[in-house]
């Protein structure tokens, strides 16, 4: 809803690439230390003009550590956001950040004024529920004389409901699109009888695995955490939930902005039997019963996941206990799509919590003054996090949608993000 009614300086297109939002163009100067955005002529949803003087205080609030914005911890390199002219904004950085535009394209960075108004690409014409959205003509793309009245078929009725209802609605032909599919709802597709041509799986980049949420008892020792990570048969776990879901045993998908290849766990060359034997030995050596609470969401896919995790823990002598995803836990599922392509996001997200050495290494990467020193610091941080083992990677996030044939512009992408104004070739 936020992405439909409001946009930032830039936004994502159907392929997950950067396109203009409120800014019609931009330049990067001072070796990546300054981004200058020129605003297009735009209006708030009530028809009043948008100016740089209005946007700058909103941006300052969004990047503030006190804003509650989940992206704020990754925007700390921003020193100043200033008005240069009524149509030009400069973002000044203390350290170069080549990934700034991808952060600014996230819906969390959409510009909404004090009257809770955005600038489109849609506006609400009937509040609902469910709300009915109508495109705001984009004069950069269409002839003004032809854009006065959008056609009724351009309207979008946005329905928020349970996954089961949404899948059934699509299967019955009562909707054109279902967004937001995740691993826990994947098994519902077969039960609804949805045709395979309608299922679109995004090649989402991000993290899917178990965070070591409590570092006490058996999990206080990094060697025990490594043995636990080694015990999982990732391919079998994922195959029990969804076909063709690729497993991973490392934190980073590739080098990204690190100057070294991703760290590989030391146990990667051992057989599964060897890894599990080593884990059982460590559990036995602990000398007292080991019980681990596993926090997972609800849903049939999560039930299957817990069955696989529980069986693994039992096989090495650990008693599992499933708890709610917001309850105190020893192991907690992280299922998150990366908002931008930096190894620091993976390390910082997985490091919750992690030891002092790993935390210090990640902080050094954040504060690195140049891209070269940042890349070296990220490689050091990857090694420190690998040694600390705060996270058990299993796969990349599973994100899927159900898409009707008439939404020809729908594209899968690594952001798993699908703007409502980029679904049909004839919309703005």
XYZ file of C-alpha atoms in Angstrom:
428
model
C 0.000 0.000 0.000
C 2.781 2.425 0.910
C 4.639 1.727 -2.326
C 1.440 2.219 -4.332
C 0.454 5.548 -2.750
C 3.882 7.117 -2.211
C 7.345 7.002 -3.731
C 10.816 8.024 -2.764
C 13.376 9.911 -4.798
C 13.803 6.674 -6.752
C 11.882 3.405 -6.855
C 12.083 -0.141 -8.222
C 10.774 -1.128 -11.641
C 9.334 -4.528 -12.603
C 12.839 -6.046 -12.796
C 13.904 -4.770 -9.385
C 16.138 -2.114 -10.990
C 16.281 1.570 -10.090
C 13.968 3.964 -11.934
C 13.088 7.618 -11.292
C 10.569 8.411 -8.569
C 10.232 11.967 -7.331
C 13.678 12.615 -8.779
C 13.766 12.744 -12.562
C 17.567 12.447 -12.632
C 20.592 12.418 -10.345
C 24.375 12.599 -10.373
C 27.029 11.212 -8.031
C 30.078 13.385 -7.333
C 33.099 13.524 -4.996
C 33.896 9.855 -5.524
C 30.524 8.752 -4.209
C 30.496 11.260 -1.350
C 27.544 13.277 -2.659
C 24.301 12.466 -4.481
C 22.442 15.357 -6.146
C 18.807 14.770 -7.134
C 16.752 16.998 -9.441
C 13.031 16.695 -8.689
C 10.439 16.337 -11.395
C 7.272 18.392 -11.365
C 5.039 16.429 -9.016
C 1.969 16.930 -6.862
C 0.773 15.428 -3.621
C -2.390 13.358 -3.806
C -4.398 16.480 -2.909
C -3.037 18.320 -5.950
C -0.573 20.687 -4.218
C 2.962 20.979 -5.667
C 5.904 19.069 -4.201
C 9.034 21.080 -3.343
C 12.499 20.250 -2.077
C 11.785 22.236 1.108
C 8.977 19.777 1.900
C 10.917 16.635 1.035
C 14.168 17.318 2.904
C 12.745 17.267 6.470
C 10.853 14.052 5.648
C 14.060 12.418 4.405
C 15.966 13.620 7.460
C 13.372 11.995 9.674
C 13.465 8.719 7.719
C 17.254 8.369 8.059
C 17.336 9.316 11.745
C 18.290 6.491 14.152
C 15.237 7.467 16.216
C 12.821 7.055 13.297
C 12.125 3.353 13.797
C 12.898 2.869 10.101
C 14.485 -0.625 9.746
C 16.812 0.770 7.075
C 18.186 3.563 9.305
C 21.127 1.440 10.605
C 22.360 1.159 7.003
C 22.066 4.906 6.317
C 24.487 6.149 8.972
C 26.951 7.402 6.326
C 24.521 10.245 5.518
C 25.890 13.458 7.030
C 23.482 16.012 5.627
C 20.444 16.330 3.411
C 20.116 19.881 2.115
C 17.984 21.988 -0.219
C 20.082 23.428 -3.051
C 17.206 24.961 -5.059
C 13.409 24.477 -4.945
C 13.891 21.475 -7.262
C 17.322 20.150 -6.225
C 18.333 18.105 -3.141
C 21.836 17.079 -2.138
C 22.617 14.083 0.087
C 26.114 14.422 1.547
C 27.925 11.362 2.885
C 30.786 10.944 5.314
C 31.754 7.717 3.561
C 31.006 6.592 -0.022
C 28.007 4.301 -0.369
C 27.487 2.899 -3.883
C 24.311 1.122 -2.724
C 22.501 4.286 -1.564
C 20.024 4.342 -4.462
C 18.850 0.798 -3.717
C 18.147 1.806 -0.139
C 16.312 4.941 -1.258
C 14.153 2.804 -3.593
C 12.748 0.731 -0.733
C 9.098 1.455 0.244
C 10.303 2.351 3.765
C 11.885 5.441 2.146
C 8.669 6.602 0.433
C 7.936 10.307 0.950
C 4.715 10.893 2.901
C 3.945 14.395 4.173
C 2.481 15.511 7.512
C -1.042 15.166 6.096
C -0.354 11.486 5.282
C -0.313 12.136 1.554
C 2.003 10.694 -1.060
C 2.584 11.334 -4.763
C 1.379 8.103 -6.320
C 1.686 6.201 -8.611
C -1.858 5.499 -7.302
C -4.425 7.282 -5.205
C -7.341 5.822 -3.263
C -10.686 6.503 -4.917
C -12.728 4.292 -2.576
C -11.441 3.495 0.877
C -13.029 0.085 1.342
C -12.059 -2.326 2.731
C -10.765 -3.364 0.332
C -9.463 -0.033 -1.023
C -9.804 0.753 -4.712
C -6.719 2.405 -6.226
C -6.588 4.438 -9.437
C -3.398 5.387 -11.313
C -2.260 8.995 -11.254
C -1.269 9.867 -14.847
C 2.497 10.226 -15.194
C 3.062 13.102 -17.614
C 6.625 11.939 -18.222
C 5.289 8.840 -20.008
C 1.982 9.779 -21.664
C 0.481 12.604 -23.699
C -1.235 15.059 -21.288
C -4.266 15.237 -23.576
C -4.737 11.472 -23.329
C -4.093 11.084 -19.605
C -7.029 12.946 -18.097
C -9.175 9.938 -17.259
C -7.708 6.490 -16.533
C -9.788 3.591 -17.769
C -11.759 1.592 -15.158
C -9.751 -1.521 -16.012
C -6.618 0.331 -14.834
C -7.970 0.424 -11.270
C -6.553 -1.959 -8.675
C -8.526 -3.433 -5.797
C -5.980 -4.284 -3.116
C -7.165 -7.076 -0.812
C -5.327 -8.074 2.361
C -6.385 -11.482 3.640
C -5.046 -14.795 4.897
C -2.821 -16.758 2.498
C -5.357 -19.598 2.245
C -8.160 -17.221 1.219
C -5.895 -15.399 -1.221
C -4.805 -18.633 -2.924
C -8.408 -19.846 -3.206
C -9.504 -16.480 -4.579
C -6.862 -16.721 -7.304
C -7.633 -20.384 -8.054
C -11.302 -19.467 -8.599
C -10.387 -16.686 -11.034
C -11.529 -13.934 -8.669
C -8.163 -12.151 -8.638
C -5.336 -11.507 -11.094
C -2.425 -11.548 -8.693
C -1.396 -12.846 -5.308
C 1.758 -11.347 -3.828
C 3.635 -12.206 -0.660
C 4.025 -15.975 -0.922
C 6.600 -17.420 1.468
C 7.871 -20.849 2.458
C 5.274 -21.349 5.180
C 2.385 -21.072 2.690
C 3.953 -22.923 -0.269
C 2.233 -26.289 0.495
C -1.170 -24.607 0.128
C -0.712 -24.219 -3.626
C -1.173 -27.906 -4.421
C -4.255 -28.143 -2.220
C -5.906 -25.308 -4.174
C -5.165 -26.808 -7.564
C -3.415 -23.748 -9.012
C -1.934 -24.333 -12.469
C 1.854 -24.417 -12.641
C 1.992 -21.651 -15.276
C 0.603 -19.176 -12.732
C 3.303 -19.840 -10.118
C 6.254 -17.449 -10.273
C 9.208 -17.932 -7.924
C 11.561 -15.000 -7.378
C 15.340 -15.584 -7.327
C 15.330 -13.667 -4.056
C 18.623 -12.671 -2.459
C 18.773 -12.694 1.319
C 18.951 -14.909 4.384
C 16.982 -17.991 5.375
C 18.243 -19.878 8.394
C 18.418 -20.092 12.163
C 19.829 -17.320 14.285
C 21.494 -18.378 17.561
C 19.224 -16.175 19.667
C 20.532 -17.230 23.109
C 24.255 -17.729 23.597
C 24.265 -19.547 26.904
C 24.509 -23.164 28.022
C 25.434 -25.516 25.206
C 25.270 -22.677 22.638
C 27.790 -20.501 24.511
C 30.691 -22.380 22.887
C 31.342 -21.484 19.217
C 32.551 -25.050 18.569
C 29.131 -26.317 19.700
C 27.380 -23.805 17.453
C 29.512 -24.941 14.520
C 28.780 -28.602 15.266
C 25.055 -27.818 15.378
C 25.203 -26.041 12.021
C 27.114 -28.982 10.526
C 24.464 -31.486 11.598
C 21.743 -30.256 9.228
C 21.097 -32.010 5.928
C 20.036 -28.857 4.127
C 19.013 -30.453 0.839
C 16.655 -32.908 2.573
C 15.146 -30.197 4.763
C 14.306 -27.977 1.795
C 13.102 -30.827 -0.431
C 10.509 -31.697 2.215
C 8.963 -28.223 1.768
C 9.372 -27.114 -1.853
C 10.984 -28.583 -5.004
C 14.077 -26.999 -6.533
C 14.765 -24.882 -3.444
C 18.551 -24.621 -3.417
C 20.417 -25.094 -0.158
C 23.411 -23.115 1.073
C 25.914 -23.639 3.859
C 27.465 -20.154 3.793
C 26.320 -16.717 4.814
C 27.175 -14.670 1.708
C 25.729 -15.631 -1.699
C 28.909 -14.339 -3.400
C 31.660 -11.814 -2.748
C 29.395 -8.758 -3.292
C 31.422 -5.782 -1.976
C 33.942 -7.912 -0.090
C 37.443 -8.272 -1.527
C 37.495 -12.008 -0.715
C 35.287 -14.978 -1.662
C 32.577 -15.947 0.861
C 33.794 -17.845 3.895
C 33.147 -21.594 3.756
C 32.518 -23.438 7.045
C 35.315 -25.747 8.112
C 33.043 -28.786 8.098
C 31.906 -28.376 4.470
C 34.086 -31.225 3.136
C 32.934 -33.770 5.744
C 30.168 -36.280 5.047
C 26.822 -35.886 6.786
C 27.512 -38.971 8.918
C 30.838 -37.503 10.028
C 29.250 -34.144 10.821
C 26.458 -35.695 12.863
C 28.838 -37.981 14.698
C 30.900 -34.948 15.675
C 27.782 -33.109 16.867
C 26.636 -36.098 18.954
C 30.084 -36.259 20.540
C 29.872 -32.614 21.598
C 26.341 -33.044 22.984
C 27.449 -36.103 24.973
C 30.536 -34.274 26.246
C 28.312 -31.497 27.554
C 27.366 -33.912 30.314
C 23.760 -32.842 30.838
C 20.563 -32.761 28.788
C 20.437 -30.171 26.000
C 17.051 -28.677 25.145
C 16.653 -26.031 22.451
C 13.610 -23.832 21.806
C 12.990 -23.186 18.093
C 10.936 -20.089 17.171
C 9.054 -20.435 13.879
C 6.042 -18.797 12.211
C 2.731 -20.596 11.705
C 1.785 -22.399 8.522
C 2.105 -25.813 6.854
C 5.552 -25.043 5.446
C 6.764 -24.063 8.906
C 5.325 -27.309 10.264
C 7.355 -29.254 7.713
C 10.447 -27.222 8.537
C 10.083 -27.893 12.247
C 9.662 -31.604 11.574
C 13.006 -31.634 9.752
C 14.777 -29.450 12.339
C 13.358 -31.473 15.215
C 14.434 -34.756 13.652
C 17.961 -33.415 13.188
C 18.210 -32.250 16.785
C 16.911 -35.558 18.105
C 19.424 -37.423 15.916
C 22.323 -35.712 17.708
C 20.847 -36.012 21.206
C 19.142 -32.620 21.598
C 15.500 -32.276 22.674
C 13.664 -29.715 20.499
C 10.763 -27.513 21.561
C 8.794 -25.408 19.111
C 7.747 -21.936 20.307
C 5.960 -18.974 18.725
C 8.106 -16.730 16.521
C 7.951 -13.874 19.052
C 8.564 -16.055 22.146
C 11.911 -16.451 23.975
C 13.958 -18.965 21.981
C 17.402 -20.456 21.485
C 17.084 -20.734 17.712
C 15.021 -18.194 15.759
C 14.219 -18.285 12.060
C 15.463 -15.372 9.951
C 13.688 -15.155 6.605
C 14.607 -11.821 5.001
C 15.183 -10.465 1.498
C 18.282 -8.270 1.196
C 17.301 -4.643 0.526
C 20.627 -3.924 -1.199
C 23.678 -5.786 -2.465
C 26.178 -5.384 0.342
C 27.843 -8.141 2.336
C 27.533 -5.880 5.372
C 23.745 -6.342 5.371
C 24.155 -10.137 5.501
C 26.750 -9.953 8.275
C 24.872 -7.404 10.389
C 21.534 -9.210 9.981
C 23.005 -12.595 10.891
C 24.969 -11.102 13.787
C 21.995 -10.795 16.119
C 23.575 -11.425 18.505
C 27.221 -12.302 17.968
C 30.463 -12.036 19.896
C 32.517 -8.866 20.511
C 35.171 -9.689 17.886
C 32.583 -10.176 15.120
C 30.635 -7.084 16.183
C 33.811 -4.987 16.166
C 34.727 -6.252 12.686
C 31.294 -5.359 11.300
C 31.528 -1.906 12.884
C 34.922 -1.346 11.274
C 33.373 -2.186 7.908
C 30.611 0.340 8.531
C 33.078 3.101 9.395
C 35.606 2.395 6.626
C 36.439 5.727 4.930
C 37.016 4.410 1.393
C 35.535 1.660 -0.767
C 38.857 -0.210 -0.794
C 39.208 -0.245 2.989
C 35.524 -1.114 3.295
C 35.943 -4.156 1.034
C 38.914 -5.352 3.060
C 37.071 -4.755 6.339
C 34.034 -6.686 5.087
C 36.242 -9.666 4.221
C 37.692 -9.542 7.737
C 34.194 -9.324 9.206
C 33.030 -12.318 7.151
C 35.885 -14.393 8.589
C 35.090 -13.208 12.128
C 31.384 -14.021 11.783
C 32.174 -17.428 10.257
C 34.354 -18.234 13.289
C 31.717 -16.948 15.708
C 28.822 -18.874 14.052
C 25.862 -16.720 15.147
C 23.687 -18.029 12.296
C 22.941 -21.378 10.636
C 22.321 -20.703 6.908
C 19.950 -23.111 5.195
C 18.867 -21.463 1.915
C 17.963 -18.178 0.276
C 14.453 -16.861 0.937
C 11.590 -18.543 -0.912
C 9.328 -15.844 -2.394
C 6.557 -16.592 -4.856
C 3.480 -15.089 -6.468
C 0.433 -16.272 -8.398
C 0.076 -14.301 -11.627
C -2.627 -14.309 -14.292
C -1.653 -14.330 -17.950
C -2.832 -10.774 -18.589
C -0.239 -9.244 -16.266
C 2.384 -9.442 -19.006
C 4.863 -7.024 -17.453
C 5.255 -8.985 -14.225
C 8.886 -10.034 -13.795
C 10.580 -12.124 -11.141
C 13.604 -10.415 -9.574
C 16.114 -10.662 -6.725
C 14.257 -8.032 -4.667
C 11.011 -10.058 -4.800
C 9.307 -6.695 -5.173
C 6.533 -6.069 -7.686
C 5.209 -2.497 -8.036
C 1.509 -2.406 -8.827
C 2.110 0.150 -11.596
C 4.532 -2.183 -13.414
C 2.266 -5.181 -13.994
C 0.664 -4.274 -17.321
C 2.260 -2.699 -20.355
C -0.532 -0.156 -20.700
C -0.273 1.301 -17.152
C 1.848 4.221 -15.908
